[in-house]
Amino acid sequence: MSRPAVFFDRDGTLSREVGYVNHITRFEPFPFAVDAIRAVNAGNRLVVIVTNQAGVARGYFPESLIADVNGVLKSRAESSGAKIDGIYYCPHHPSAGVPPYRQDCDCRKPRPGMLHRAAQDLGIDLSRSWVVGDRLGDLELAWNVGARACLVKTGYGMGEIQYWMADWKRQPDLIAENALDAALQIIESH
Ligand SMILES: [Mg+2]
Ligand SMILES: [Zn+2]
């Protein structure tokens, strides 16, 4: 039987938004990131991270750095008894760089490729799942697969709320202070 998941955006949601993370020293996980992951584990939902990393296509950093950075998050989680069930990234950009990274792919958020792959790999029921992120593209990703969308106030979130949200065609299903608040609310009441 397929299970619901909580898909977390990475930069701005589980870690500080610093622009392109072009070196491992620029990656700063939020102190609550591991607690957010653990809360979702305890709520019997899968934890999946989905991140656009167009800096690869743009030539700002090698694709191998993504795995290194994600490894930091993974080992932090594991050393605290939290489990990340899957991590997916899109290294592409539709117009920057050279092929194969320059391509009009199906996985760059808000396109749903990463969620479809995760659903297939891990047996996820997308209709009962959530995407938690700090930008409109994360919310649209959720809506594109029939999942629900939570906007967090970290990263770009406050700017989205203050300057742009009133103009959005659809409003977030939930607004949370941060990823941990999001996880707790999703687990408790949805
Ligand atoms: Mg983000
Ligand atoms: Zn892609």
CSV table of C-alpha atoms and ligand atoms in Angstrom, one decimal:
chain,number,residue,atom,x,y,z
A,1,MET,CA,0.0,0.0,0.0
A,2,SER,CA,1.3,3.4,-0.9
A,3,ARG,CA,2.2,5.8,1.9
A,4,PRO,CA,1.9,9.6,2.2
A,5,ALA,CA,5.1,11.6,2.1
A,6,VAL,CA,6.3,15.0,3.1
A,7,PHE,CA,8.5,16.5,0.4
A,8,PHE,CA,10.8,19.1,1.7
A,9,ASP,CA,12.6,21.7,-0.4
A,10,ARG,CA,16.2,22.0,0.7
A,11,ASP,CA,17.6,25.6,0.4
A,12,GLY,CA,15.6,28.1,2.5
A,13,THR,CA,13.5,25.3,4.0
A,14,LEU,CA,15.9,22.8,5.7
A,15,SER,CA,19.0,25.1,5.3
A,16,ARG,CA,19.7,28.8,5.2
A,17,GLU,CA,19.1,30.4,1.8
A,18,VAL,CA,22.5,31.6,0.8
A,19,GLY,CA,22.2,31.8,-2.9
A,20,TYR,CA,24.0,29.0,-4.8
A,21,VAL,CA,25.6,26.5,-2.5
A,22,ASN,CA,28.8,26.3,-4.6
A,23,HIS,CA,31.0,24.9,-1.8
A,24,ILE,CA,30.2,22.6,1.1
A,25,THR,CA,31.2,25.3,3.5
A,26,ARG,CA,28.3,27.4,2.4
A,27,PHE,CA,25.7,24.8,3.4
A,28,GLU,CA,24.1,25.7,6.7
A,29,PRO,CA,21.3,23.4,7.8
A,30,PHE,CA,18.8,25.0,10.1
A,31,PRO,CA,19.1,23.8,13.7
A,32,PHE,CA,15.5,22.5,13.5
A,33,ALA,CA,16.0,20.5,10.3
A,34,VAL,CA,16.7,17.2,11.9
A,35,ASP,CA,13.7,17.6,14.3
A,36,ALA,CA,11.4,18.3,11.3
A,37,ILE,CA,12.6,15.1,9.6
A,38,ARG,CA,12.2,13.1,12.8
A,39,ALA,CA,8.7,14.5,13.4
A,40,VAL,CA,7.6,13.3,9.9
A,41,ASN,CA,9.2,9.9,10.6
A,42,ALA,CA,7.2,9.6,13.8
A,43,GLY,CA,4.1,10.6,11.9
A,44,ASN,CA,4.6,7.5,9.7
A,45,ARG,CA,5.1,9.5,6.5
A,46,LEU,CA,8.1,9.2,4.2
A,47,VAL,CA,10.6,12.1,4.1
A,48,VAL,CA,11.8,13.1,0.7
A,49,ILE,CA,13.9,16.1,-0.3
A,50,VAL,CA,13.4,17.7,-3.7
A,51,THR,CA,15.8,20.5,-4.8
A,52,ASN,CA,16.5,22.5,-7.9
A,53,GLN,CA,20.2,22.8,-8.4
A,54,ALA,CA,20.5,24.8,-11.6
A,55,GLY,CA,23.9,26.0,-10.5
A,56,VAL,CA,25.2,22.8,-12.2
A,57,ALA,CA,23.8,23.8,-15.6
A,58,ARG,CA,25.0,27.3,-15.0
A,59,GLY,CA,28.6,26.0,-14.4
A,60,TYR,CA,28.8,27.3,-10.8
A,61,PHE,CA,29.6,24.0,-9.2
A,62,PRO,CA,30.0,20.3,-10.2
A,63,GLU,CA,27.1,17.9,-9.9
A,64,SER,CA,29.2,15.9,-7.4
A,65,LEU,CA,28.9,18.7,-4.9
A,66,ILE,CA,25.1,18.1,-4.6
A,67,ALA,CA,25.7,14.6,-3.3
A,68,ASP,CA,28.3,15.9,-0.9
A,69,VAL,CA,26.0,18.6,0.5
A,70,ASN,CA,23.0,16.2,0.7
A,71,GLY,CA,25.3,13.8,2.5
A,72,VAL,CA,25.9,16.4,5.3
A,73,LEU,CA,22.1,16.6,5.8
A,74,LYS,CA,21.8,12.8,5.7
A,75,SER,CA,24.5,12.1,8.2
A,76,ARG,CA,23.2,14.8,10.6
A,77,ALA,CA,19.8,13.2,10.4
A,78,GLU,CA,21.1,9.6,10.8
A,79,SER,CA,23.3,10.5,13.8
A,80,SER,CA,20.2,11.9,15.5
A,81,GLY,CA,18.0,8.9,14.7
A,82,ALA,CA,16.1,10.6,11.9
A,83,LYS,CA,15.7,9.1,8.4
A,84,ILE,CA,15.6,10.7,5.0
A,85,ASP,CA,13.9,8.2,2.7
A,86,GLY,CA,14.9,9.9,-0.6
A,87,ILE,CA,16.7,12.9,-2.0
A,88,TYR,CA,16.1,14.0,-5.6
A,89,TYR,CA,17.6,17.0,-7.4
A,90,CYS,CA,17.3,18.7,-10.8
A,91,PRO,CA,20.7,19.9,-12.1
A,92,HIS,CA,19.1,21.3,-15.3
A,93,HIS,CA,18.3,24.6,-16.7
A,94,PRO,CA,16.2,25.3,-19.8
A,95,SER,CA,18.5,27.9,-21.3
A,96,ALA,CA,21.8,28.1,-19.4
A,97,GLY,CA,24.9,26.1,-20.0
A,98,VAL,CA,25.4,23.2,-22.4
A,99,PRO,CA,23.6,19.9,-22.8
A,100,PRO,CA,22.9,17.5,-21.1
A,101,TYR,CA,22.5,20.0,-18.2
A,102,ARG,CA,20.9,22.5,-20.5
A,103,GLN,CA,17.5,20.9,-21.2
A,104,ASP,CA,13.9,21.5,-20.9
A,105,CYS,CA,13.6,18.7,-18.4
A,106,ASP,CA,10.5,17.4,-16.6
A,107,CYS,CA,12.1,17.6,-13.2
A,108,ARG,CA,12.8,21.3,-12.6
A,109,LYS,CA,10.3,22.5,-10.0
A,110,PRO,CA,7.5,23.3,-10.4
A,111,ARG,CA,7.4,20.5,-12.9
A,112,PRO,CA,6.5,17.2,-11.3
A,113,GLY,CA,9.3,14.8,-12.5
A,114,MET,CA,11.0,14.4,-9.1
A,115,LEU,CA,7.7,13.7,-7.3
A,116,HIS,CA,6.7,11.1,-9.9
A,117,ARG,CA,10.1,9.4,-9.7
A,118,ALA,CA,9.9,9.4,-5.9
A,119,ALA,CA,6.3,8.0,-5.9
A,120,GLN,CA,7.4,5.2,-8.2
A,121,ASP,CA,10.6,4.4,-6.3
A,122,LEU,CA,9.2,4.6,-2.8
A,123,GLY,CA,5.5,3.8,-3.2
A,124,ILE,CA,4.1,7.2,-2.3
A,125,ASP,CA,0.5,8.3,-2.5
A,126,LEU,CA,0.9,11.8,-3.8
A,127,SER,CA,-2.7,12.8,-3.2
A,128,ARG,CA,-2.1,12.4,0.6
A,129,SER,CA,1.3,14.0,0.5
A,130,TRP,CA,2.6,17.5,1.2
A,131,VAL,CA,5.3,19.7,-0.3
A,132,VAL,CA,7.0,22.1,2.2
A,133,GLY,CA,9.0,25.0,0.7
A,134,ASP,CA,9.8,28.7,0.8
A,135,ARG,CA,8.9,29.7,-2.8
A,136,LEU,CA,5.8,29.7,-5.1
A,137,GLY,CA,7.5,27.0,-7.2
A,138,ASP,CA,7.4,24.6,-4.3
A,139,LEU,CA,3.7,25.2,-3.9
A,140,GLU,CA,3.0,24.8,-7.6
A,141,LEU,CA,4.9,21.6,-7.5
A,142,ALA,CA,2.5,20.2,-4.9
A,143,TRP,CA,-0.6,21.4,-6.8
A,144,ASN,CA,0.8,20.0,-10.1
A,145,VAL,CA,0.5,16.5,-8.6
A,146,GLY,CA,-2.6,16.9,-6.5
A,147,ALA,CA,-0.7,17.2,-3.2
A,148,ARG,CA,-1.0,19.9,-0.7
A,149,ALA,CA,1.4,22.8,-0.2
A,150,CYS,CA,2.9,24.4,2.8
A,151,LEU,CA,4.8,27.7,2.6
A,152,VAL,CA,7.4,28.3,5.3
A,153,LYS,CA,8.5,31.8,6.5
A,154,THR,CA,12.2,30.9,6.3
A,155,GLY,CA,14.3,31.5,3.2
A,156,TYR,CA,12.3,33.5,0.6
A,157,GLY,CA,9.1,32.8,2.4
A,158,MET,CA,8.6,36.1,4.1
A,159,GLY,CA,9.2,38.0,0.9
A,160,GLU,CA,6.7,35.7,-0.9
A,161,ILE,CA,4.1,36.4,1.8
A,162,GLN,CA,4.6,40.1,2.0
A,163,TYR,CA,5.0,41.1,-1.6
A,164,TRP,CA,3.5,38.4,-3.9
A,165,MET,CA,1.1,36.0,-2.2
A,166,ALA,CA,-1.9,38.3,-2.6
A,167,ASP,CA,-1.6,38.0,-6.3
A,168,TRP,CA,-1.3,34.2,-6.5
A,169,LYS,CA,-4.1,32.4,-8.1
A,170,ARG,CA,-4.2,29.9,-5.3
A,171,GLN,CA,-3.2,30.3,-1.7
A,172,PRO,CA,-1.0,27.9,0.3
A,173,ASP,CA,-2.9,25.1,2.1
A,174,LEU,CA,-0.8,25.9,5.1
A,175,ILE,CA,1.7,28.6,6.2
A,176,ALA,CA,4.2,27.6,8.8
A,177,GLU,CA,6.9,29.4,10.8
A,178,ASN,CA,9.5,26.9,9.6
A,179,ALA,CA,10.0,23.3,8.5
A,180,LEU,CA,9.5,21.9,12.0
A,181,ASP,CA,6.3,23.9,12.6
A,182,ALA,CA,5.2,22.6,9.1
A,183,ALA,CA,6.0,19.0,10.0
A,184,LEU,CA,4.2,19.2,13.3
A,185,GLN,CA,1.1,20.8,11.9
A,186,ILE,CA,0.9,18.3,9.0
A,187,ILE,CA,1.3,15.3,11.3
A,188,GLU,CA,-1.1,16.5,13.9
A,189,SER,CA,-4.0,17.7,11.8
A,190,HIS,CA,-3.9,16.5,8.2
B,1,MG,MG,14.0,27.0,-1.4
B,2,ZN,ZN,15.7,18.6,-14.4
